[in-house]
PDB file of C-alpha atoms and ligand atoms in Angstrom:
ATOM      1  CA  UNK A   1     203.618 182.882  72.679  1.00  0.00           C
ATOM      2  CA  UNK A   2     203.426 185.842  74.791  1.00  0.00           C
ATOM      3  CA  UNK A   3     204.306 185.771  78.385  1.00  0.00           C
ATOM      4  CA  UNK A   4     203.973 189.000  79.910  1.00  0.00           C
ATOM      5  CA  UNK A   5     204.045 189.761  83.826  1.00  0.00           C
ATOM      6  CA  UNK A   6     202.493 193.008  84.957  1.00  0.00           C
ATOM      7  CA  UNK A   7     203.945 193.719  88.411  1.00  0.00           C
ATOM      8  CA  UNK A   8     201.431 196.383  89.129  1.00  0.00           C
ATOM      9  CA  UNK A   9     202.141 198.581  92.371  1.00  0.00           C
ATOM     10  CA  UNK A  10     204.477 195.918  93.529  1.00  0.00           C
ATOM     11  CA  UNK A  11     208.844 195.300  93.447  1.00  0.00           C
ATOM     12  CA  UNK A  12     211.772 196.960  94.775  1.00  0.00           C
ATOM     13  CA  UNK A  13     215.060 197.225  92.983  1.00  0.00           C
ATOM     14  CA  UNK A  14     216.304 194.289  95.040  1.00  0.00           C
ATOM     15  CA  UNK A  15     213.192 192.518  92.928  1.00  0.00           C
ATOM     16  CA  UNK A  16     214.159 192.758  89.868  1.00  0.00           C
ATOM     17  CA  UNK A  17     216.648 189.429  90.932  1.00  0.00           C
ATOM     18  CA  UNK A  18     213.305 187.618  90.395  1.00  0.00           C
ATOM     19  CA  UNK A  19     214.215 187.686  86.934  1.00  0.00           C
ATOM     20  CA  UNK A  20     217.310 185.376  87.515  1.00  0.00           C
ATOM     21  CA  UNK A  21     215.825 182.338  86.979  1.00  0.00           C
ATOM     22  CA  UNK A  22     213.670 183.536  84.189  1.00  0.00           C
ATOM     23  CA  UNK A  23     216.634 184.842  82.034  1.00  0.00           C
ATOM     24  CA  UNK A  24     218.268 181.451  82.475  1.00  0.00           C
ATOM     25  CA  UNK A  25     215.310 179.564  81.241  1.00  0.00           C
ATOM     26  CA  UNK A  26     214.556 182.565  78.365  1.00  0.00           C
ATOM     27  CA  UNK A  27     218.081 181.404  76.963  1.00  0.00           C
ATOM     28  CA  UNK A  28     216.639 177.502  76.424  1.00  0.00           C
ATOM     29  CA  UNK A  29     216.475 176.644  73.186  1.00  0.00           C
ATOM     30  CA  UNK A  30     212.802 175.705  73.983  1.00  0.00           C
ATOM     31  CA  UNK A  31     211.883 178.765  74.728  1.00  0.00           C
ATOM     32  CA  UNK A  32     214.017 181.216  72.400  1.00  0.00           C
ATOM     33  CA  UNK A  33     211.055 182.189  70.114  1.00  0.00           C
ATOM     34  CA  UNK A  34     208.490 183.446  72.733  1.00  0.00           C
ATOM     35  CA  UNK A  35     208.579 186.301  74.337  1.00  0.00           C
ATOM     36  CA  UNK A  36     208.784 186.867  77.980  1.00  0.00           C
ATOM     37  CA  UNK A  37     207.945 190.481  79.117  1.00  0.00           C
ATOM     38  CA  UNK A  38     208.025 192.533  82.513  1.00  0.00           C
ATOM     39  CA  UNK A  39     205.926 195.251  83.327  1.00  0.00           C
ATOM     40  CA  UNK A  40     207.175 196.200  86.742  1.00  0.00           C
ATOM     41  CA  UNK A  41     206.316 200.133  87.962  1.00  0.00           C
ATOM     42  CA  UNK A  42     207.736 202.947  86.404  1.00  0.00           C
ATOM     43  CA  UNK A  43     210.847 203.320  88.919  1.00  0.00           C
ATOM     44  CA  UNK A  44     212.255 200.041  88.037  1.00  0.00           C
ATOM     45  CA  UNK A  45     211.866 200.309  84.309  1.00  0.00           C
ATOM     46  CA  UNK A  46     215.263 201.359  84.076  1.00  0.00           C
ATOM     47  CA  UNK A  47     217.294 199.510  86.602  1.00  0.00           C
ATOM     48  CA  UNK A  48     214.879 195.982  85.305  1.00  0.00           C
ATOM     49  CA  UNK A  49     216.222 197.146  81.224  1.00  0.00           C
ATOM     50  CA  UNK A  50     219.644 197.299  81.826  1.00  0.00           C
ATOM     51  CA  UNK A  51     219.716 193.817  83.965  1.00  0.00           C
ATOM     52  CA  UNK A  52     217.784 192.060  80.930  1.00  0.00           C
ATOM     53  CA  UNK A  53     218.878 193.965  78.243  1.00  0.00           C
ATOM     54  CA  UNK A  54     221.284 191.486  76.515  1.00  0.00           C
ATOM     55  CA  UNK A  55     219.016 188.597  77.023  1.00  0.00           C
ATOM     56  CA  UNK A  56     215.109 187.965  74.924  1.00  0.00           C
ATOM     57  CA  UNK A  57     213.286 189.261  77.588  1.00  0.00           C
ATOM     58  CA  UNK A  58     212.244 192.505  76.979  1.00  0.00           C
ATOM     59  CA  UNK A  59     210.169 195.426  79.327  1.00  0.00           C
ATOM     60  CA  UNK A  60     207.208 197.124  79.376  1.00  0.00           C
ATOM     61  CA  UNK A  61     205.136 199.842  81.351  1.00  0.00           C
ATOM     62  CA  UNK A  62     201.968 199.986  83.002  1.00  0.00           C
ATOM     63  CA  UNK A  63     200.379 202.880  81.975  1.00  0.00           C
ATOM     64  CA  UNK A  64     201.324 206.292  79.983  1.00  0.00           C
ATOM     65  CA  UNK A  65     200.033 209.610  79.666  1.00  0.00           C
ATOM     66  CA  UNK A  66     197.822 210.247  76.791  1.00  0.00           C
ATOM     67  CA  UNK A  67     200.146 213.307  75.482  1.00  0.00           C
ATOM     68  CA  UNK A  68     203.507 212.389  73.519  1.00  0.00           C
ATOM     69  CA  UNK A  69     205.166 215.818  74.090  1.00  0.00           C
ATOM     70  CA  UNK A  70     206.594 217.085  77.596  1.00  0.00           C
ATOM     71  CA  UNK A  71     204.754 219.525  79.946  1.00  0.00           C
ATOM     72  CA  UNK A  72     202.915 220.479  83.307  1.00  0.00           C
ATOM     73  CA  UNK A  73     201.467 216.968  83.944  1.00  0.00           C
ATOM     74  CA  UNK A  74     202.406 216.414  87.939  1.00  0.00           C
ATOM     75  CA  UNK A  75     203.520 212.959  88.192  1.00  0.00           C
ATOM     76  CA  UNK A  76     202.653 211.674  85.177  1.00  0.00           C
ATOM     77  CA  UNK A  77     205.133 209.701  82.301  1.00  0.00           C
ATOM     78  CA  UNK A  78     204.538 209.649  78.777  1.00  0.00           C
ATOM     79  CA  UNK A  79     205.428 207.728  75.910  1.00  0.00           C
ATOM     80  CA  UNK A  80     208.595 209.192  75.193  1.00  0.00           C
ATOM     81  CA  UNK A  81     209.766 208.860  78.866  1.00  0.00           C
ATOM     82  CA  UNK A  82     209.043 205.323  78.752  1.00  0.00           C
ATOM     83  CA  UNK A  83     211.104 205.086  75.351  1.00  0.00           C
ATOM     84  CA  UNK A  84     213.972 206.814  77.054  1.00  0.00           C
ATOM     85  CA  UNK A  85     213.720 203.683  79.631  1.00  0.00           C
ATOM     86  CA  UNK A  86     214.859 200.914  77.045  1.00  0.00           C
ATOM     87  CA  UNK A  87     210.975 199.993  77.362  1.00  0.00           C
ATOM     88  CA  UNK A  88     209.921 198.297  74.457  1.00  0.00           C
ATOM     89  CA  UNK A  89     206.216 197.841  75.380  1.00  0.00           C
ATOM     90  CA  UNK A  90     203.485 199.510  77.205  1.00  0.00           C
ATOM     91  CA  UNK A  91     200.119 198.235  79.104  1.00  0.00           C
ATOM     92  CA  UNK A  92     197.504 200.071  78.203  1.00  0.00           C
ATOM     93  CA  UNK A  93     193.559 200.314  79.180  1.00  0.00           C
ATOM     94  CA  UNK A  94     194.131 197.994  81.996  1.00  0.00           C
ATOM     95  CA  UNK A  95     190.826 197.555  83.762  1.00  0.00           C
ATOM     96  CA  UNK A  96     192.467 199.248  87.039  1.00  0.00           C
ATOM     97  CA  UNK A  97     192.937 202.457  85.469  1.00  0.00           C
ATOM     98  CA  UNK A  98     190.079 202.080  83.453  1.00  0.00           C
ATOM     99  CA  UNK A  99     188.218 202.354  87.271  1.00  0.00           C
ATOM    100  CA  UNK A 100     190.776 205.377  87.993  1.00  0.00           C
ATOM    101  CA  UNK A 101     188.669 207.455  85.113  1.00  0.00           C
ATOM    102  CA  UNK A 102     190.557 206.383  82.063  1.00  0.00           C
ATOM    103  CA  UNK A 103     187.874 206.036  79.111  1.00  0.00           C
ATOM    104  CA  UNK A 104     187.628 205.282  75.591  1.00  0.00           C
ATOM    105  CA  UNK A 105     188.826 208.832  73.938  1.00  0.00           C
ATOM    106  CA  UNK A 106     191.588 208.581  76.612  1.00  0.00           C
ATOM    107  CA  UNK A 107     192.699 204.788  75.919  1.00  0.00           C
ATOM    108  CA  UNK A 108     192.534 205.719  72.196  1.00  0.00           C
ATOM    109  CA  UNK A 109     194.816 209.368  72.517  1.00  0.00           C
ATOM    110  CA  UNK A 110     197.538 207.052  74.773  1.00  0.00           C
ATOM    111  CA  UNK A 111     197.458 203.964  72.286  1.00  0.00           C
ATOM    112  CA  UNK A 112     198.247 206.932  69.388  1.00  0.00           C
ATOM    113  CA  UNK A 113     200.994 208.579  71.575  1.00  0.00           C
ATOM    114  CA  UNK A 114     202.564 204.808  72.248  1.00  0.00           C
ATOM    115  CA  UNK A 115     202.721 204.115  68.749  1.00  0.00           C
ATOM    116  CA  UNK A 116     204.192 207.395  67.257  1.00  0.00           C
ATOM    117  CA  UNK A 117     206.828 206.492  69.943  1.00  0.00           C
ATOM    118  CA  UNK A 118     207.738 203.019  68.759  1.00  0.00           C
ATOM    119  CA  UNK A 119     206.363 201.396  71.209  1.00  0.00           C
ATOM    120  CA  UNK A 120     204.359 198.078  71.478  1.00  0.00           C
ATOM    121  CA  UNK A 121     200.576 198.353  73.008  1.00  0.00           C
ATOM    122  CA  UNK A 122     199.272 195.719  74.932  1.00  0.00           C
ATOM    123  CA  UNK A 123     195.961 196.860  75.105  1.00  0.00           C
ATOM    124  CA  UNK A 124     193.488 195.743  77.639  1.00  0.00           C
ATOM    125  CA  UNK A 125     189.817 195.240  77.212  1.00  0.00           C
ATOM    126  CA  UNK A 126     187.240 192.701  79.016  1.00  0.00           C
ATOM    127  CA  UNK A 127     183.944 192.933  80.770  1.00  0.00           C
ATOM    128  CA  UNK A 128     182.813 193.792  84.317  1.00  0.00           C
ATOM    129  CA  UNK A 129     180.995 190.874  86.216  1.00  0.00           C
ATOM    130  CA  UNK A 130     177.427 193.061  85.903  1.00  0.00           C
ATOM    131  CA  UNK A 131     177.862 193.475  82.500  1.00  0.00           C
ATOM    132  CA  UNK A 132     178.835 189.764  82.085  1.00  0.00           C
ATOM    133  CA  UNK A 133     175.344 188.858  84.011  1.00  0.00           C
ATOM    134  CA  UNK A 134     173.464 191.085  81.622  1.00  0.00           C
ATOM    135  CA  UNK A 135     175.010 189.543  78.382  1.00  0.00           C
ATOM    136  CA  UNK A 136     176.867 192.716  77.263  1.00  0.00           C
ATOM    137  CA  UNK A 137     180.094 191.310  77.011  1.00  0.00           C
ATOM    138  CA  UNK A 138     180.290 191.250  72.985  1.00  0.00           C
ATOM    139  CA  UNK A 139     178.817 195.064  72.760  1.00  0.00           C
ATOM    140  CA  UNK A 140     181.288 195.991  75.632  1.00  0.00           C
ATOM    141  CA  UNK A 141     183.784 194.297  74.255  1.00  0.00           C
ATOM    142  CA  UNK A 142     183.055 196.025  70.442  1.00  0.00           C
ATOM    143  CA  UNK A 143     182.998 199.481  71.752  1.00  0.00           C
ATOM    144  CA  UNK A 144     186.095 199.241  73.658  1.00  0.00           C
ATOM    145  CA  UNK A 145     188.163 197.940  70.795  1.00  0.00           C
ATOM    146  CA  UNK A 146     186.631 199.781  67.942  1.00  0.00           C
ATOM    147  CA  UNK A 147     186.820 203.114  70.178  1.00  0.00           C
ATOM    148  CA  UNK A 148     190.206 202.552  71.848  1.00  0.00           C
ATOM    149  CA  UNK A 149     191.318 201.408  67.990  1.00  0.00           C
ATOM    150  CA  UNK A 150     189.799 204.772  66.263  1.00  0.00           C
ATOM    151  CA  UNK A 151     191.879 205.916  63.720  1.00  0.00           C
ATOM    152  CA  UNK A 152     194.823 203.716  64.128  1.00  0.00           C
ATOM    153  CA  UNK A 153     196.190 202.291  61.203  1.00  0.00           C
ATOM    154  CA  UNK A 154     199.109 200.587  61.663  1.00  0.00           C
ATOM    155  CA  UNK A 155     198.282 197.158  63.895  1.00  0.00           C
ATOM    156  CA  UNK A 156     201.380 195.364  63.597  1.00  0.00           C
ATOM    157  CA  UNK A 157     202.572 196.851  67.352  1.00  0.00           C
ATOM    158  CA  UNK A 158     198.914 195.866  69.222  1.00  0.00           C
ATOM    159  CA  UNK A 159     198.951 192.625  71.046  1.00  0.00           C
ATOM    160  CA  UNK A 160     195.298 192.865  72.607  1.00  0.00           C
ATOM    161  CA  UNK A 161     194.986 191.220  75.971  1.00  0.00           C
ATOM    162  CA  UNK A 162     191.259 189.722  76.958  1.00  0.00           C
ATOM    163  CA  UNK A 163     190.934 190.481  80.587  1.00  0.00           C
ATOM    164  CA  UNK A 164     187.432 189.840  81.821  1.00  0.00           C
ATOM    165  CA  UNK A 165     187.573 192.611  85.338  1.00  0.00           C
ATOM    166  CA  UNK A 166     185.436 189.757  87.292  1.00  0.00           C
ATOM    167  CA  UNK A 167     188.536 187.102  86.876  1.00  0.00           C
ATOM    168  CA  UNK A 168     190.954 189.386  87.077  1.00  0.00           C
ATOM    169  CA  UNK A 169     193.024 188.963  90.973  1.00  0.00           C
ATOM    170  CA  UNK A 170     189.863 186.640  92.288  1.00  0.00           C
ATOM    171  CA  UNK A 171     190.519 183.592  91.362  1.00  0.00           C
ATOM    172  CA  UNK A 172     188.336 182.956  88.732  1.00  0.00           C
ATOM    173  CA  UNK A 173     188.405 182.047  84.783  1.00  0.00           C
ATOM    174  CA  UNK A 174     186.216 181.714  82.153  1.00  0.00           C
ATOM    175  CA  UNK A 175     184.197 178.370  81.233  1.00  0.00           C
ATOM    176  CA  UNK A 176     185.933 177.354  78.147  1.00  0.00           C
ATOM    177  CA  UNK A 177     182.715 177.884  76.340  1.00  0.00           C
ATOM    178  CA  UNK A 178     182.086 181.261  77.499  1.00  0.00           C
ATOM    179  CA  UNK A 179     186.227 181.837  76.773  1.00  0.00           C
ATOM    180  CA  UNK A 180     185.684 180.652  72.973  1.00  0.00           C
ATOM    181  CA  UNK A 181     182.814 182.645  72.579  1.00  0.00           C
ATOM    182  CA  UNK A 182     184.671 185.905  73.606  1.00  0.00           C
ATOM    183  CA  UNK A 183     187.776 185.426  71.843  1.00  0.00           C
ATOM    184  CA  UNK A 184     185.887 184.881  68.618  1.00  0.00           C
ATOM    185  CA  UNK A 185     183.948 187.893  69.467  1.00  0.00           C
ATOM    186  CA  UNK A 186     187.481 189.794  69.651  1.00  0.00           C
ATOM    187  CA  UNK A 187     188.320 188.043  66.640  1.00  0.00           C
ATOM    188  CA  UNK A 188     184.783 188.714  64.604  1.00  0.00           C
ATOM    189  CA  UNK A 189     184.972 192.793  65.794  1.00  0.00           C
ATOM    190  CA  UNK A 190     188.826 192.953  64.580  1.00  0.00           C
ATOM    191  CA  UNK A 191     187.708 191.103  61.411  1.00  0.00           C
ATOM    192  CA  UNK A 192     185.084 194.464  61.202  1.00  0.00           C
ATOM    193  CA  UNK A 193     187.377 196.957  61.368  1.00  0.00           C
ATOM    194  CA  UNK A 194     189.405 194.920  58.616  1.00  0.00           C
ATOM    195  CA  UNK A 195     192.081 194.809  61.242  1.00  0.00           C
ATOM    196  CA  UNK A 196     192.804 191.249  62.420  1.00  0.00           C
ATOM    197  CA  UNK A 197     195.576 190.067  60.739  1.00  0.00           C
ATOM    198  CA  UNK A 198     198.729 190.711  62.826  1.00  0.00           C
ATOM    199  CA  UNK A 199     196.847 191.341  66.019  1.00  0.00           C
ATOM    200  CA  UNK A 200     197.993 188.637  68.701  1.00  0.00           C
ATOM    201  CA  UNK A 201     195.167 187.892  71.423  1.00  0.00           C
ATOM    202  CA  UNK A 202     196.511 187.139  74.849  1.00  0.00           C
ATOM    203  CA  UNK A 203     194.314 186.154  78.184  1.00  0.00           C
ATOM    204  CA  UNK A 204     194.734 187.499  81.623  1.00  0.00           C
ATOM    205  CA  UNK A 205     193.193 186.970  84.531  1.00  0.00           C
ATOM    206  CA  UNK A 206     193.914 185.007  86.951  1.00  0.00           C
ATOM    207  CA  UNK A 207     196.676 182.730  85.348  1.00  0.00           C
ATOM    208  CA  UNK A 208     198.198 180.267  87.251  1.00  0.00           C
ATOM    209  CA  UNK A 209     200.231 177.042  86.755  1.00  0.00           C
ATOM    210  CA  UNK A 210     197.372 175.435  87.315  1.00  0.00           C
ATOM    211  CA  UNK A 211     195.505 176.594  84.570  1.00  0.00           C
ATOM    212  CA  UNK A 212     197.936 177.774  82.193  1.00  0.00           C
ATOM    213  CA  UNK A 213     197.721 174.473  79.803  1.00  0.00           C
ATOM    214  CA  UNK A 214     193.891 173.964  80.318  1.00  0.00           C
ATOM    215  CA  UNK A 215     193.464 177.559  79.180  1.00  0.00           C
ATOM    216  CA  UNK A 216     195.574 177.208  76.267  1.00  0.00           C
ATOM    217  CA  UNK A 217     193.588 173.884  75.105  1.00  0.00           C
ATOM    218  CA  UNK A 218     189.948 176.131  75.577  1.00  0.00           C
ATOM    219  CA  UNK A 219     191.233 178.624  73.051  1.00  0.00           C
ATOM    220  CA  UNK A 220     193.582 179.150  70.110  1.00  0.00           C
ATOM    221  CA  UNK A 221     195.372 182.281  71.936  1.00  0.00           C
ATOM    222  CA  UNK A 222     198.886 183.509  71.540  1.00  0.00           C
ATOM    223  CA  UNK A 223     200.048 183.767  74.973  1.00  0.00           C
ATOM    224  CA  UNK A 224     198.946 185.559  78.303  1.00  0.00           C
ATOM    225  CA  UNK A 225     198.994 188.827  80.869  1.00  0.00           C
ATOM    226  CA  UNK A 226     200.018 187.762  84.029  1.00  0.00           C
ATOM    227  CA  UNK A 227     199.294 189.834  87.303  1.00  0.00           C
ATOM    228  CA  UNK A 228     199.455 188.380  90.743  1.00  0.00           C
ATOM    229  CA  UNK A 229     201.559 184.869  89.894  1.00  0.00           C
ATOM    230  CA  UNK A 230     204.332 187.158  87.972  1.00  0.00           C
ATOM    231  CA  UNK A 231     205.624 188.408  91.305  1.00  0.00           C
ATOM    232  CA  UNK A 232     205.940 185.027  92.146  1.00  0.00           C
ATOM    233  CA  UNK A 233     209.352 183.455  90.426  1.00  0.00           C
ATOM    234  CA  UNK A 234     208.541 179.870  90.440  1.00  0.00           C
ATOM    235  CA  UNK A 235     204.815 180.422  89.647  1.00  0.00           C
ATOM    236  CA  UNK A 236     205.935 182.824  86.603  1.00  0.00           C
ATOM    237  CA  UNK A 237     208.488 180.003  85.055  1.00  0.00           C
ATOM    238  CA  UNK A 238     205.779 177.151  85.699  1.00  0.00           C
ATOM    239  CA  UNK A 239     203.163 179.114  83.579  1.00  0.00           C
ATOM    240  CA  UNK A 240     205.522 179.128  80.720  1.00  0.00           C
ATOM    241  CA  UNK A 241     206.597 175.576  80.817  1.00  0.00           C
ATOM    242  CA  UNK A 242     203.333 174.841  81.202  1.00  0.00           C
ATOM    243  CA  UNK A 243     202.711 176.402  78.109  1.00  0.00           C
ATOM    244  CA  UNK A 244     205.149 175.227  76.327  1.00  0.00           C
ATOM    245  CA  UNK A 245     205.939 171.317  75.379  1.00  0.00           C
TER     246      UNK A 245
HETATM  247  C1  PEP B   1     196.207 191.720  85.625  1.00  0.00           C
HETATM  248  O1  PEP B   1     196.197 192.535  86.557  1.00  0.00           O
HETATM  249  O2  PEP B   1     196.412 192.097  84.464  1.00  0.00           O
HETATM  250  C2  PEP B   1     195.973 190.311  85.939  1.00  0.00           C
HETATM  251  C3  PEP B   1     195.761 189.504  84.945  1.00  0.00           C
HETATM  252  O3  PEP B   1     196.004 189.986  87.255  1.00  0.00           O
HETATM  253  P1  PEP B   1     195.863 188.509  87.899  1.00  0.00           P
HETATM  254  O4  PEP B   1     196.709 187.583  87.063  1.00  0.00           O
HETATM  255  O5  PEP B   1     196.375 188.669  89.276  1.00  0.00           O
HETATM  256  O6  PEP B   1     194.421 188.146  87.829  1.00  0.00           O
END
């Protein structure tokens, strides 16, 4: 099981004691074998490595340029700057930057550039709520992953995350029906491209200790993205050992 928190635009280096309690429970026998990831912002990556770096839990970005080598891109990081973090893994075609002009051909060129660099993709894809209402979510969902996968052979370092936009900070989660149906649809298009068979599926959206264990009885998943309850220590830990018996 995956456990990833995604920090977003949030955490100061004084944050990164979050982690304290997480590291302790990360060194449970219980909990050895999963992996517990944090994707705080780019000026912490460093700083949150070296304070986790003996222990499982490992860290990831939020974003990355789409070119691998070094030049005039103000205020942008790439792949290999990320590396150069101790980062092992890197968020990419998040639904926020997705709305901040990222597209297909650009999702694809930044998964490429993450992989030549070692690095592990979580890679994003889900619905919006008007293309959930006119029951586009398996085409949407197709095109995303067979564009954002074109030309990309080597799947062992993809975890795909299943982030519908509409449940994503609001709230909200899928029926389990409607949950089923979309994961198999993830499942069915990676089955297409010949592709499924070392590709973990997480959820995200709204995760919660609340919901955590129903979620994970919906759907055979293999762990999930967390956004706004990762910032949260107690809420973060409670999702895992709610996920875990
Ligand atoms: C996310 O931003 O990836 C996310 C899942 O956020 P939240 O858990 O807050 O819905």
């Amino acid at each position: 099981m995956y456990f990833i928190a995604n920090w977003k635009m949030h955490g100061n280096t004084k944050d990164i004691e979050r982690s304290n309690s997480i590291l302790k429970l990360s060194k449970l026998k219980k909990y050895k074998n999963h992996k517990i990831i944090y994707c705080p912002p780019y000026t912490l990556l460093k700083d949150f490595y070296n304070k986790v770096k003996k222990s499982r839990i490992s860290i990831g970005a939020q974003n990355c340029h789409a070119n691998s080598d070094f030049g005039p891109f103000t205020g942008s990081i790439n792949s290999k700057l990320i590396k150069s973090t101790g980062a092992k893994y890197v968020i990419i075609g998040h639904s926020d930057n997705r709305n901040q002009g990222d597209n297909d051909k650009n999702i694809n060129n930044k998964i490429k550039s993450a992989l030549n660099e070692n690095l592990k993709v979580i890679f994003c894809v889900g619905e919006k709520l008007n293309e959930k209402k006119k029951n586009l979510t398996y085409s949407i969902l197709k095109k995303q992953i067979v564009k954002g996968l074109d030309k990309i052979n080597n799947f062992e370092n993809i975890i795909i995350a299943y982030e519908p936009v509409w449940s994503i900070g609001t709230g909200l989660v899928p029926k389990s029906s409607e949950l089923k149906k979309n994961i198999n649809s993830i499942k069915k298009i990676l089955s297409l491209l010949r592709k499924s068979k070392k590709i973990n599926i997480l959820y995200g959206g709204s995760v919660s200790p609340d919901n955590a264990k129903d979620l994970l009885e919906m759907v055979n998943i293999n762990g999930f993205l967390v956004g706004g309850a990762s910032l949260n220590a107690k809420k973060f830990i409670d999702i895992i050992k709610k996920s875990i018996n």
